[in-house]
Protein backbone atom coordinates (compact mmCIF):
# COMPACT_ATOMS: atom_id res chain seq x y z
CA MET A 1 87.67 102.90 105.85
CA ALA A 2 88.00 105.36 102.99
CA SER A 3 91.70 104.82 102.89
CA ASP A 4 91.23 100.94 102.62
CA SER A 5 88.67 101.41 99.77
CA ASN A 6 91.02 103.59 97.84
CA LYS A 7 93.89 101.29 98.12
CA ASP A 8 91.59 98.40 96.83
CA ILE A 9 90.49 100.68 93.93
CA ASN A 10 94.09 101.46 93.03
CA ASN A 11 95.16 98.01 93.20
CA GLU A 12 92.25 96.83 90.96
CA THR A 13 93.22 99.51 88.39
CA GLU A 14 96.71 98.51 88.29
CA VAL A 15 95.89 94.81 87.58
CA LEU A 16 93.29 96.02 84.81
CA ASP A 17 96.18 98.05 83.26
CA GLU A 18 98.56 95.11 83.41
CA ASN A 19 96.08 92.88 81.70
CA SER A 20 95.51 95.43 78.95
CA LYS A 21 99.04 95.71 78.47
CA LYS A 22 99.34 91.83 78.01
CA GLU A 23 96.30 91.81 75.58
CA CYS A 24 97.93 94.57 73.53
CA HIS A 25 101.13 92.49 73.30
CA LYS A 26 99.11 89.42 72.06
CA CYS A 27 97.52 91.61 69.34
CA LYS A 28 100.86 92.71 68.17
CA LEU A 29 102.10 89.05 67.95
CA LEU A 30 99.00 88.25 65.88
CA GLU A 31 99.53 91.10 63.49
CA GLU A 32 103.18 90.07 63.08
CA GLU A 33 102.04 86.39 62.29
CA ASN A 34 99.52 87.50 59.68
CA ARG A 35 102.22 89.75 58.07
CA LYS A 36 104.39 86.64 57.83
CA LEU A 37 101.57 84.78 56.29
CA GLU A 38 100.88 87.47 53.67
CA GLU A 39 104.49 87.36 52.73
CA GLU A 40 104.49 83.62 52.38
CA ASN A 41 101.55 83.76 50.00
CA ARG A 42 103.25 86.44 47.82
CA LYS A 43 106.17 84.16 47.56
CA LEU A 44 103.90 81.36 46.60
CA VAL A 45 102.22 83.56 44.00
CA ASP A 46 105.61 84.43 42.71
CA GLU A 47 106.77 80.86 42.65
CA ILE A 48 103.63 79.84 40.43
CA GLU A 49 104.28 82.61 38.07
CA LYS A 50 107.78 81.48 37.68
CA PHE A 51 106.61 78.01 37.10
CA ASN A 52 104.45 79.22 34.50
CA ASN A 53 106.95 81.13 32.76
CA ASP A 54 109.53 78.07 32.76
CA LEU A 55 106.84 75.63 31.63
CA ILE A 56 105.26 77.67 28.79
CA GLY A 57 104.99 75.30 25.78
CA ASN A 58 106.05 72.16 27.90
CA LYS A 59 102.88 69.98 27.76
CA ASP A 60 104.61 67.32 29.58
CA PHE A 61 104.62 69.32 32.65
CA ASN A 62 101.12 70.62 32.43
CA LYS A 63 99.76 68.03 34.77
CA THR A 64 102.60 68.59 37.21
CA LEU A 65 102.11 72.27 37.02
CA ALA A 66 98.38 72.03 37.64
CA ALA A 67 99.09 69.83 40.51
CA ILE A 68 101.57 72.32 42.02
CA ILE A 69 99.24 75.26 41.42
CA ASP A 70 96.27 73.37 43.03
CA LYS A 71 98.60 72.66 45.93
CA HIS A 72 99.67 76.18 46.19
CA LYS A 73 96.08 77.47 45.98
CA LYS A 74 95.08 75.28 48.83
CA GLU A 75 97.94 76.26 50.78
CA ILE A 76 96.90 80.04 50.04
CA LYS A 77 93.40 79.39 50.95
CA SER A 78 94.55 77.83 54.06
CA LYS A 79 96.74 80.73 55.00
CA ASP A 80 93.85 83.14 54.07
CA ASP A 81 91.55 81.19 56.47
CA LYS A 82 94.12 81.49 59.21
CA ILE A 83 94.62 85.12 58.56
CA GLU A 84 90.94 85.61 58.68
CA SER A 85 90.60 83.76 61.82
CA LYS A 86 93.45 85.80 63.32
CA ASP A 87 91.67 88.99 62.22
CA GLU A 88 88.64 87.87 64.17
CA GLU A 89 90.76 87.03 67.16
CA ILE A 90 92.38 90.49 66.95
CA LYS A 91 88.86 92.21 66.97
CA SER A 92 87.65 90.13 69.88
CA LYS A 93 90.89 91.18 71.58
CA ASP A 94 90.24 94.71 70.68
CA LYS A 95 86.79 94.51 72.19
CA GLU A 96 88.04 93.15 75.31
CA ILE A 97 90.75 95.72 75.58
CA LYS A 98 88.07 98.40 75.07
CA SER A 99 86.00 96.82 77.86
CA LYS A 100 88.86 96.89 80.18
CA ASP A 101 89.57 100.47 79.48
CA ASP A 102 86.02 101.39 80.14
CA GLU A 103 86.13 99.57 83.44
CA ILE A 104 89.32 101.36 84.38
CA ILE A 105 87.64 104.70 83.45
CA ASN A 106 84.69 103.75 85.69
CA LEU A 107 86.83 102.90 88.49
CA LYS A 108 88.77 106.11 88.35
CA LYS A 109 85.53 108.17 88.28
CA ARG A 110 84.35 106.19 91.22
CA HIS A 111 87.68 106.84 93.06
CA GLN A 112 87.38 110.63 92.32
CA TYR A 113 83.67 110.58 93.54
CA GLU A 114 84.58 108.82 96.74
CA LEU A 115 87.57 111.27 97.13
CA GLY A 116 85.31 114.27 96.61
CA SER A 117 82.68 112.92 99.13
CA ALA A 118 85.32 112.49 101.62
CA LYS A 119 86.62 116.04 101.12
CA THR A 120 83.06 117.55 101.41
CA PHE A 121 82.16 115.84 104.56
CA ARG A 122 80.22 118.10 106.81
CA LEU A 123 79.27 117.89 110.54
CA SER A 124 75.65 118.43 111.38
CA ASP A 125 74.72 121.43 113.56
CA ASP A 126 73.88 119.25 116.35
CA ASP A 127 77.10 117.42 116.43
CA LYS A 128 79.14 118.37 119.42
CA ASN A 129 82.35 118.44 117.28
CA ASN A 130 80.85 121.23 114.96
CA PRO A 131 83.12 124.33 115.01
CA THR A 132 80.32 126.71 116.25
CA ASN A 133 79.55 124.39 119.33
CA LEU A 134 83.39 123.97 120.05
CA ASN A 135 83.75 127.85 119.93
CA GLU A 136 80.84 128.18 122.48
CA ASP A 137 82.34 125.41 124.77
CA ILE A 138 85.82 127.27 124.67
CA SER A 139 84.34 130.57 125.62
CA GLN A 140 82.27 129.00 128.35
CA ILE A 141 85.59 127.31 129.79
CA GLN A 142 87.30 130.62 129.60
CA GLU A 143 84.54 132.34 131.71
CA ASP A 144 84.46 129.46 134.09
CA LEU A 145 88.32 129.75 134.58
CA GLU A 146 88.11 133.57 134.92
CA PHE A 147 85.34 133.24 137.53
CA TYR A 148 87.27 130.39 139.37
CA VAL A 149 90.55 132.27 139.57
CA THR A 150 88.94 135.57 140.57
CA ASN A 151 86.98 133.92 143.50
CA LEU A 152 89.75 131.88 145.18
CA ARG A 153 89.32 132.17 148.86
CA PRO A 154 91.34 130.91 151.81
CA LYS A 155 88.33 129.14 153.20
CA THR A 156 87.82 126.89 150.25
CA ASP A 157 90.83 124.98 151.35
CA ILE A 158 92.73 125.64 148.00
CA GLU A 159 96.59 125.88 148.45
CA ILE A 160 98.45 127.76 145.78
CA ASN A 161 101.90 126.19 144.88
CA LEU A 162 104.22 129.06 144.67
CA LYS A 163 106.90 127.12 142.95
CA ASN A 164 104.31 126.24 140.07
CA ILE A 165 103.37 129.91 139.79
CA SER A 166 107.00 130.83 139.46
CA ARG A 167 107.51 128.13 136.72
CA LEU A 168 104.15 129.50 135.06
CA LEU A 169 105.71 132.89 134.91
CA ASN A 170 108.78 131.69 133.20
CA ASP A 171 107.09 129.38 130.80
CA SER A 172 104.14 131.43 129.70
CA LYS A 173 103.36 134.90 128.30
CA VAL A 174 102.26 136.27 131.72
CA LYS A 175 106.02 137.23 132.17
CA LYS A 176 105.22 140.28 130.04
CA THR A 177 102.46 141.47 132.51
CA VAL A 178 104.65 140.81 135.53
CA LEU A 179 107.38 143.07 133.90
CA GLN A 180 104.81 145.81 133.25
CA ARG A 181 103.85 145.75 136.94
CA HIS A 182 107.36 145.81 137.94
CA VAL A 183 108.04 148.87 135.66
CA LEU A 184 104.94 150.52 137.14
CA ARG A 185 106.22 149.59 140.70
CA THR A 186 109.63 151.11 139.92
CA ILE A 187 108.05 154.44 138.63
CA LEU A 188 106.06 154.67 141.70
CA ASP A 189 109.13 154.14 143.81
CA TYR A 190 110.77 157.15 142.33
CA PHE A 191 107.52 159.00 142.24
CA ASP A 192 108.03 160.72 145.69
CA LYS A 193 110.83 162.93 144.44
CA TYR A 194 108.59 164.66 141.88
CA ASN A 195 105.67 165.09 144.21
CA ARG A 196 104.36 168.49 145.37
CA LYS A 197 101.96 168.78 148.23
CA ASN A 198 98.42 168.36 147.38
CA SER A 199 99.37 167.76 143.70
CA LEU A 200 97.38 165.69 141.39
CA GLU A 201 100.45 163.09 141.21
CA LEU A 202 100.41 162.96 144.98
CA GLN A 203 96.68 162.08 144.94
CA PHE A 204 97.28 159.32 142.35
CA LEU A 205 100.16 157.88 144.36
CA LYS A 206 98.00 157.85 147.48
CA GLN A 207 95.07 156.15 145.79
CA ALA A 208 97.39 153.58 144.08
CA GLU A 209 99.07 152.74 147.40
CA ASP A 210 95.62 152.34 149.06
CA LEU A 211 94.60 149.87 146.25
CA GLU A 212 97.80 148.01 146.55
CA ASN A 213 97.33 147.77 150.53
CA LEU A 214 93.67 146.66 149.77
CA ALA A 215 94.77 143.94 147.42
CA LYS A 216 97.31 142.62 149.99
CA ARG A 217 94.46 142.37 152.51
CA LEU A 218 92.50 140.41 149.87
CA GLU A 219 95.39 137.93 149.83
CA LYS A 220 95.63 137.65 153.61
CA GLU A 221 92.04 138.15 155.18
CA PRO A 222 88.88 136.01 154.47
CA TYR A 223 86.97 137.08 151.55
CA THR A 224 83.85 138.33 153.41
CA LYS A 225 85.92 140.66 155.46
CA ALA A 226 87.82 142.16 152.42
CA THR A 227 84.39 142.60 150.66
CA VAL A 228 83.22 144.73 153.70
CA PHE A 229 86.22 146.67 153.55
CA ILE A 230 85.90 147.29 149.80
CA ARG A 231 82.33 148.54 150.18
CA ASN A 232 83.25 150.98 153.04
CA ASN A 233 86.41 152.19 151.41
CA SER A 234 86.09 155.86 150.13
CA LEU A 235 88.34 155.04 147.10
CA LEU A 236 85.28 152.93 145.60
CA ASN A 237 82.79 155.59 144.58
CA SER A 238 81.28 153.55 141.88
CA SER A 239 77.63 152.15 142.21
CA ASP A 240 78.99 148.82 141.09
CA LYS A 241 79.77 146.81 144.31
CA ASN A 242 79.96 143.45 142.73
CA PRO A 243 83.08 141.64 144.12
CA ASN A 244 83.93 140.20 140.74
CA SER A 245 83.89 143.52 139.11
CA ILE A 246 86.17 144.97 141.89
CA ALA A 247 88.55 142.03 141.46
CA LYS A 248 88.71 142.73 137.75
CA PHE A 249 89.64 146.42 138.56
CA PHE A 250 92.42 145.27 140.94
CA ARG A 251 94.04 143.27 138.08
CA ILE A 252 95.37 146.63 136.72
CA PHE A 253 97.61 146.87 139.75
CA ILE A 254 98.38 143.44 140.75
């Protein structure tokens, strides 16, 4: 709607500008005509003076001269009346042009005001498209997705498409995480040759392998059995037995 209104205003402004140009052209024509009339008047005056100079002392031509002078005076008065009429017409056109200019200025001001109103449009706080509400909705969706993926169970009849998972690894940024896990697995594979009996490195490796085996059991066994195993496993000494927290802990290794 705002775009259509702007187009109408621009079209109307162009029409007014074109009309103003036409009126200005008419004014110039009138001024040119006045100039020609004034020049003709000067020629008539010069002609009268010439006749006066030629007929000085010639009484026979006094009446003729008087008639010519009277005729020229009438013509001059007629020309003067035309000039005055044209002057009034020019003044009227000037007023009309000024009125059109004022109208154009007002249209431009209204156009700028409407553009400013469109740019300063603000959503209300209750609007669902408000940025604050959108951020909250996005955060909620992220939490729901995280909870859903964490709590996938075989008994929910959800089948995981391994081909799509492979495509996901190739198309998304999780490839970096997979490579990190591969590097960790490679390090662990070569870890045996650096082990010493009862060393801290050996204990770390044993616990890491236990966690990996536990993660594999979570993939194969029902979720309830895996939870019992988790709670009874000596590796989990934390007081937090929440399955979601445990699953988040496993993400470090799987």
